[in-house]
Amino acid sequence: MKTWKKWMTTLVLGTSLVTLPVGMAAAASAVETVLYGAAAAALIKQQLVRMDTQMQPQMLAQTQAKTGVVDNYEYEDRLERIADNLVRTGMIKRNYDVYANPSKELNAFETVGGVISVNQGMMDTLNDDELAFTLCHEMQHGERHHAINGVMKSIGVSVAVDLAFGGHAEMLDVLLGGIVINYIDNEMVTMNQEKEADAYGFEVMKNTPYNVGGAPSSMQFVYEKYGDLYQEGFKRVINPNNHPQMTKRIEKLGRRMTRWSGNHVQVGGDMVYVNAQPVVSPAPYGDYSRRRRAFLVAGNLSRVTHTIYGEAQDDKKVQTTPVASGKIKGMDLTGNDWQILQNGSEISVQGQHIMDCAPGDDGAAIVRSLNQAFRAKPAMLSDKEIQKLDKKWKSQYGYKAPAKKDKAGAQKTEDHS
């Protein structure tokens, strides 16, 4: 710290002691401010990196003190098991501490120190496939050190200078620790960072045993509870968006799932398509809407077609040549080699679990539709057709804000769609 102070003081004084006209002196003062600000920012970022990489126990303790911790062995075991499965991909390079906090909101976050906290609201409502993508997403924030960049953005130049040069070096970690913990309440994650976390999180997801449909279905559930979480027009100026529009995130994750399927499996609205043939619009069940269930069914079907055809090279072209695999060697993809079965409530294709029928699902009709679709010529619906189906679904079933009472007690409806 003293070296930095001495270097900066020498540099700034060297500039200041030169006799300059008034206009140039003002310019020099501005230069000094920039120099101090840049040096302070560099020093603080260096300290934050050290906290991020070397102070995980301290950051975990401070974060848990801020949020609270749910004392529940089942939550702990579930999070640890899912995190271990993600690490086994070899694509997670950092070590993470993951815990559940008692908030009932649908949220999770990653912060400095590789600390990930999942709200109890997520733990109680998401299945393992959806929760796996949540952790994939948060881990990608950590892999790219997004929290450090966010904390840096939250610190103004004057505060940075005061922190870096205004006190003792041993106090800097304490002061920064306080800023980091308070930052949890107002994360400055950029839209590009969120897009990165979604994209790279899905790359990890598809290398796990989890259902890739859990990626769009988890976002679908958040959308159904909170809407697009996106400001339009003047509201965007007052309260800038830092997350992409939820419906856009769902659309992009759905496309990634489709591409992984070899472009054979798609979701349009709440209908699942295989080879451009409609196969099932699952009945709603509990917290699971038709569309949320559709993504999960499509994810399981995607694993079947991925095993046969591999991943498509782009979003437009359907993979038609089977990959070299002993599992499908000699298989007649248009004949009677398909094993599409219903056993009780469960429907499977080639031994892969596809769905459990809920009340309202016609299992026999679904099996017939799957048989027809898998024997059809490889094909996919166009982006325009999918977008039309999605738009129709949104107009009929999309998010509607819960009704609120005005001062007179009458019901008012606030629409965020």
XYZ file of C-alpha atoms in Angstrom:
417
model
C 0.000 0.000 0.000
C 2.796 2.433 0.953
C 4.544 1.759 -2.375
C 1.384 2.659 -4.258
C 0.920 5.844 -2.199
C 4.536 6.932 -2.695
C 4.392 6.252 -6.446
C 1.136 8.128 -6.923
C 2.196 11.067 -4.730
C 5.468 11.455 -6.628
C 3.667 11.286 -9.974
C 0.957 13.780 -9.044
C 3.299 16.207 -7.301
C 5.626 16.066 -10.300
C 2.738 17.259 -12.417
C 1.482 19.855 -9.901
C 4.772 21.694 -9.166
C 5.212 22.833 -12.755
C 4.101 26.462 -13.173
C 1.090 26.435 -15.484
C -1.507 28.931 -16.682
C -4.858 28.735 -14.914
C -6.556 26.786 -17.730
C -3.744 24.270 -17.887
C -3.717 23.953 -14.094
C -7.381 22.971 -14.173
C -6.570 20.402 -16.821
C -3.716 19.076 -14.683
C -6.095 18.747 -11.759
C -8.390 16.660 -13.942
C -5.425 14.513 -14.980
C -4.501 14.006 -11.327
C -8.034 12.832 -10.592
C -7.902 10.362 -13.449
C -4.470 9.084 -12.375
C -5.521 8.634 -8.754
C -8.786 6.990 -9.835
C -7.065 4.560 -12.187
C -4.442 3.595 -9.624
C -7.053 3.187 -6.898
C -9.234 1.025 -9.146
C -6.259 -1.189 -10.026
C -5.344 -1.633 -6.365
C -8.909 -2.390 -5.285
C -9.377 -4.889 -8.104
C -6.162 -6.599 -6.996
C -7.544 -6.857 -3.462
C -10.905 -8.156 -4.699
C -9.181 -10.848 -6.760
C -7.288 -11.919 -3.649
C -10.558 -12.046 -1.671
C -12.167 -14.010 -4.512
C -9.405 -16.591 -4.770
C -7.901 -16.814 -1.288
C -10.590 -15.828 1.223
C -13.469 -18.208 0.488
C -14.098 -19.208 4.147
C -14.294 -15.575 5.258
C -16.558 -14.578 2.359
C -18.817 -17.586 3.000
C -19.172 -16.662 6.673
C -19.950 -13.013 5.888
C -22.439 -13.907 3.147
C -24.256 -16.410 5.345
C -24.421 -13.855 8.156
C -26.041 -11.441 5.706
C -28.607 -13.819 4.170
C -29.173 -16.414 6.868
C -28.884 -20.155 6.284
C -31.596 -22.807 6.106
C -30.652 -25.574 8.524
C -31.917 -28.455 6.416
C -29.837 -31.554 5.700
C -31.927 -32.469 2.646
C -31.208 -29.079 1.054
C -27.492 -29.407 1.808
C -27.310 -32.951 0.443
C -29.260 -32.040 -2.691
C -27.108 -29.005 -3.504
C -23.889 -30.905 -2.838
C -24.988 -33.836 -5.007
C -25.951 -31.613 -7.947
C -22.805 -29.498 -7.652
C -20.656 -32.654 -7.619
C -22.326 -33.839 -10.838
C -21.519 -30.521 -12.501
C -17.901 -30.652 -11.363
C -17.560 -34.159 -12.836
C -17.929 -32.656 -16.327
C -14.425 -31.247 -15.937
C -15.785 -27.886 -17.099
C -15.916 -26.255 -13.648
C -12.471 -24.996 -12.696
C -13.174 -23.237 -9.388
C -14.225 -24.529 -6.002
C -17.650 -23.316 -4.865
C -19.423 -23.213 -1.522
C -23.164 -23.624 -2.114
C -25.893 -23.190 0.515
C -29.613 -22.421 0.804
C -30.892 -19.181 2.324
C -34.407 -18.682 3.756
C -35.777 -16.203 1.172
C -38.993 -17.411 -0.457
C -38.294 -15.463 -3.666
C -37.233 -17.322 -6.826
C -33.584 -16.337 -7.005
C -29.980 -17.406 -6.547
C -26.676 -15.543 -6.681
C -22.902 -15.989 -6.860
C -20.605 -13.541 -5.126
C -16.940 -12.856 -4.426
C -15.210 -15.907 -2.977
C -17.030 -18.460 -5.131
C -20.021 -18.419 -2.781
C -23.348 -19.471 -4.299
C -26.606 -19.105 -2.418
C -29.937 -20.522 -3.598
C -33.157 -19.139 -2.145
C -35.455 -21.567 -0.361
C -38.126 -20.498 -2.856
C -36.071 -22.182 -5.588
C -35.272 -25.238 -3.490
C -38.958 -25.867 -2.792
C -40.274 -25.430 -6.335
C -37.609 -26.477 -8.867
C -36.872 -30.091 -9.716
C -33.267 -31.362 -9.868
C -32.956 -30.709 -13.608
C -34.043 -27.095 -13.187
C -31.916 -26.594 -10.091
C -28.921 -28.060 -11.946
C -29.207 -25.351 -14.591
C -29.522 -22.707 -11.859
C -26.176 -23.865 -10.460
C -24.666 -24.132 -13.959
C -25.658 -20.499 -14.539
C -24.332 -19.216 -11.204
C -21.076 -21.143 -11.545
C -20.477 -19.466 -14.875
C -20.719 -16.091 -13.146
C -17.988 -17.378 -10.852
C -15.840 -18.868 -13.619
C -15.791 -15.446 -15.292
C -15.422 -13.435 -12.056
C -18.517 -11.376 -12.830
C -19.007 -10.450 -9.170
C -15.637 -8.662 -9.075
C -16.599 -6.570 -12.082
C -19.971 -5.824 -10.503
C -18.452 -4.667 -7.211
C -15.976 -2.491 -9.113
C -18.862 -0.836 -10.944
C -20.659 -0.186 -7.669
C -17.687 1.774 -6.272
C -17.355 5.367 -7.473
C -13.987 7.003 -8.220
C -13.927 9.103 -5.027
C -14.787 6.077 -2.882
C -12.117 4.042 -4.641
C -9.471 6.707 -3.915
C -10.551 6.964 -0.278
C -10.411 3.188 0.126
C -7.062 2.782 -1.589
C -5.140 5.764 -0.245
C -7.078 7.066 2.720
C -6.447 4.406 5.348
C -4.394 1.499 6.551
C -3.779 -1.492 4.308
C -5.020 -3.928 6.925
C -8.419 -2.203 6.948
C -8.955 -2.460 3.186
C -10.181 -6.077 3.295
C -12.645 -5.204 6.053
C -14.021 -2.207 4.166
C -14.196 -4.068 0.868
C -15.812 -7.024 2.612
C -18.606 -4.751 3.780
C -19.112 -3.405 0.256
C -19.169 -6.921 -1.199
C -21.787 -8.102 1.286
C -23.989 -5.049 0.732
C -23.579 -5.570 -3.013
C -25.648 -8.777 -2.691
C -28.754 -6.620 -2.278
C -28.081 -4.663 -5.467
C -26.081 -6.784 -7.888
C -24.734 -4.938 -10.924
C -24.693 -7.899 -13.284
C -24.744 -6.699 -16.877
C -27.017 -8.037 -19.589
C -24.014 -9.473 -21.441
C -22.856 -11.277 -18.286
C -26.289 -12.851 -17.889
C -26.247 -13.972 -21.513
C -22.774 -15.458 -20.995
C -23.893 -17.319 -17.882
C -26.903 -18.759 -19.740
C -24.853 -19.776 -22.788
C -21.886 -21.328 -20.986
C -24.156 -22.757 -18.298
C -26.033 -24.682 -20.982
C -22.723 -25.999 -22.356
C -22.050 -27.523 -18.938
C -25.643 -28.761 -18.597
C -25.578 -30.806 -21.787
C -22.526 -32.697 -20.516
C -24.345 -33.853 -17.370
C -26.952 -36.593 -16.818
C -29.584 -33.902 -16.215
C -32.457 -33.109 -18.563
C -31.409 -30.145 -20.731
C -35.072 -29.101 -20.831
C -34.530 -27.997 -17.230
C -32.779 -24.894 -18.589
C -35.749 -23.284 -20.392
C -38.286 -24.793 -17.958
C -36.605 -23.137 -14.940
C -36.757 -19.750 -16.668
C -40.336 -20.475 -17.725
C -41.324 -20.940 -14.082
C -39.678 -17.636 -13.082
C -41.492 -15.913 -15.958
C -44.829 -17.355 -14.820
C -44.289 -15.887 -11.346
C -42.684 -12.526 -12.157
C -43.104 -11.803 -15.863
C -40.358 -10.535 -18.160
C -38.582 -8.519 -15.409
C -37.796 -5.995 -18.100
C -38.506 -2.267 -18.262
C -39.689 -0.615 -21.456
C -39.590 3.014 -22.582
C -38.941 5.740 -19.987
C -38.944 3.227 -17.115
C -35.818 1.737 -18.674
C -34.030 5.107 -18.301
C -34.963 5.424 -14.627
C -34.325 1.790 -13.769
C -31.989 0.271 -16.412
C -32.355 -3.407 -17.240
C -29.483 -5.644 -16.156
C -31.099 -8.946 -17.187
C -32.318 -9.914 -20.661
C -36.060 -10.204 -21.186
C -37.216 -13.505 -19.659
C -39.136 -14.599 -22.746
C -35.992 -14.003 -24.845
C -33.908 -16.078 -22.447
C -36.445 -18.908 -22.636
C -36.455 -18.700 -26.435
C -32.641 -18.873 -26.660
C -32.374 -21.751 -24.210
C -35.102 -23.568 -26.142
C -33.086 -23.112 -29.326
C -29.968 -24.482 -27.657
C -31.950 -27.538 -26.573
C -33.267 -27.970 -30.132
C -29.797 -27.677 -31.627
C -28.487 -30.276 -29.164
C -31.263 -32.608 -30.397
C -29.921 -32.387 -33.932
C -32.788 -29.954 -34.614
C -35.340 -32.756 -34.353
C -37.103 -31.629 -31.149
C -38.764 -28.257 -30.604
C -41.254 -26.518 -28.326
C -43.697 -24.066 -29.873
C -46.111 -22.511 -27.397
C -46.911 -25.455 -25.119
C -46.661 -28.139 -27.822
C -43.690 -30.495 -28.242
C -42.712 -31.250 -31.842
C -40.545 -34.083 -33.173
C -39.557 -33.849 -36.842
C -42.042 -30.969 -37.142
C -44.848 -33.312 -35.988
C -46.886 -32.318 -32.881
C -46.549 -35.064 -30.277
C -47.800 -33.753 -26.933
C -49.074 -30.683 -25.124
C -48.738 -31.951 -21.534
C -51.558 -31.312 -19.097
C -50.801 -28.842 -16.285
C -49.971 -30.518 -13.002
C -49.416 -28.774 -9.667
C -46.938 -25.910 -10.183
C -46.120 -27.263 -13.635
C -47.864 -25.446 -16.464
C -48.279 -27.041 -19.888
C -45.350 -25.058 -21.273
C -43.043 -25.808 -18.356
C -43.788 -29.530 -18.688
C -43.377 -29.294 -22.462
C -39.769 -28.136 -22.078
C -39.014 -31.026 -19.716
C -40.585 -33.591 -22.067
C -38.716 -32.051 -25.012
C -35.442 -32.213 -23.090
C -35.816 -35.955 -22.572
C -36.721 -36.456 -26.225
C -33.673 -34.381 -27.169
C -31.426 -36.874 -25.422
C -32.843 -39.645 -27.623
C -32.264 -37.790 -30.899
C -28.891 -36.452 -29.704
C -27.751 -40.033 -29.092
C -28.726 -40.917 -32.670
C -27.852 -37.790 -34.632
C -25.562 -35.715 -32.406
C -25.743 -31.932 -32.190
C -26.700 -29.801 -35.194
C -24.039 -27.538 -36.671
C -26.379 -24.535 -36.786
C -29.954 -23.522 -35.938
C -31.368 -24.112 -39.407
C -30.258 -27.515 -40.687
C -31.615 -30.838 -39.402
C -29.071 -33.595 -38.775
C -30.077 -36.546 -40.976
C -27.022 -38.805 -40.754
C -26.780 -40.936 -37.603
C -23.565 -40.672 -35.621
C -21.323 -43.750 -35.367
C -22.699 -45.563 -32.336
C -23.066 -49.206 -31.464
C -26.417 -48.427 -29.868
C -28.002 -47.627 -33.236
C -25.917 -49.738 -35.585
C -28.238 -51.327 -38.126
C -31.275 -49.617 -36.643
C -34.082 -48.876 -39.122
C -35.003 -45.307 -38.222
C -38.104 -45.374 -40.435
C -39.241 -48.920 -39.632
C -40.186 -51.003 -36.606
C -36.950 -50.691 -34.607
C -38.297 -47.831 -32.502
C -39.268 -48.888 -28.973
C -41.865 -46.388 -27.817
C -43.602 -47.807 -24.789
C -46.019 -46.941 -22.025
C -45.570 -48.756 -18.739
C -48.164 -47.573 -16.265
C -47.890 -43.781 -16.270
C -44.365 -43.729 -17.726
C -43.655 -43.235 -21.425
C -40.198 -44.110 -22.764
C -38.425 -44.048 -26.123
C -35.508 -46.430 -26.710
C -35.385 -47.021 -22.959
C -35.073 -43.276 -22.244
C -37.647 -41.914 -19.782
C -39.693 -39.246 -21.548
C -42.510 -38.372 -19.158
C -44.844 -39.577 -16.465
C -48.432 -39.040 -17.514
C -50.403 -36.764 -15.224
C -54.193 -36.629 -14.943
C -55.333 -35.168 -18.247
C -52.545 -36.723 -20.333
C -53.716 -39.295 -22.894
C -50.843 -41.777 -22.789
C -52.073 -43.927 -25.665
C -52.464 -40.890 -27.938
C -48.998 -39.630 -26.984
C -47.436 -43.006 -27.846
C -49.190 -42.990 -31.213
C -47.990 -39.455 -31.944
C -44.417 -40.333 -30.971
C -44.461 -43.404 -33.208
C -45.638 -41.325 -36.153
C -43.166 -38.494 -35.507
C -40.064 -40.670 -35.052
C -40.840 -42.522 -38.271
C -41.372 -39.291 -40.195
C -38.785 -37.650 -42.428
C -36.312 -35.559 -40.392
C -37.611 -31.993 -40.347
C -38.051 -28.920 -38.155
C -40.398 -25.958 -37.929
C -38.958 -22.608 -39.017
C -38.056 -19.902 -36.509
C -41.000 -17.899 -37.819
C -43.413 -20.761 -37.135
C -42.059 -21.285 -33.598
C -42.241 -17.556 -32.859
C -45.830 -17.464 -34.088
C -46.744 -20.355 -31.781
C -44.964 -18.692 -28.858
C -46.699 -15.365 -29.501
C -50.090 -17.070 -29.610
C -49.343 -18.861 -26.343
C -48.235 -15.631 -24.672
C -51.378 -13.782 -25.756
C -53.538 -16.539 -24.241
C -51.585 -17.721 -21.207
C -48.676 -15.314 -20.731
C -47.842 -13.582 -17.469
C -50.499 -11.469 -15.838
C -49.583 -9.537 -12.712
C -51.613 -10.479 -9.631
C -54.569 -8.248 -8.893
C -54.014 -5.493 -6.316
C -56.545 -3.598 -4.260
C -56.763 0.172 -4.624
C -57.492 2.463 -1.703
C -61.220 1.833 -2.039
C -60.675 -1.913 -1.862
C -61.489 -2.586 -5.531
C -59.393 -5.065 -7.460
C -56.812 -3.627 -9.864
C -54.697 -5.670 -12.265
C -51.145 -4.690 -13.087
C -49.878 -6.186 -16.343
C -46.119 -6.621 -16.773
C -46.307 -8.792 -19.863
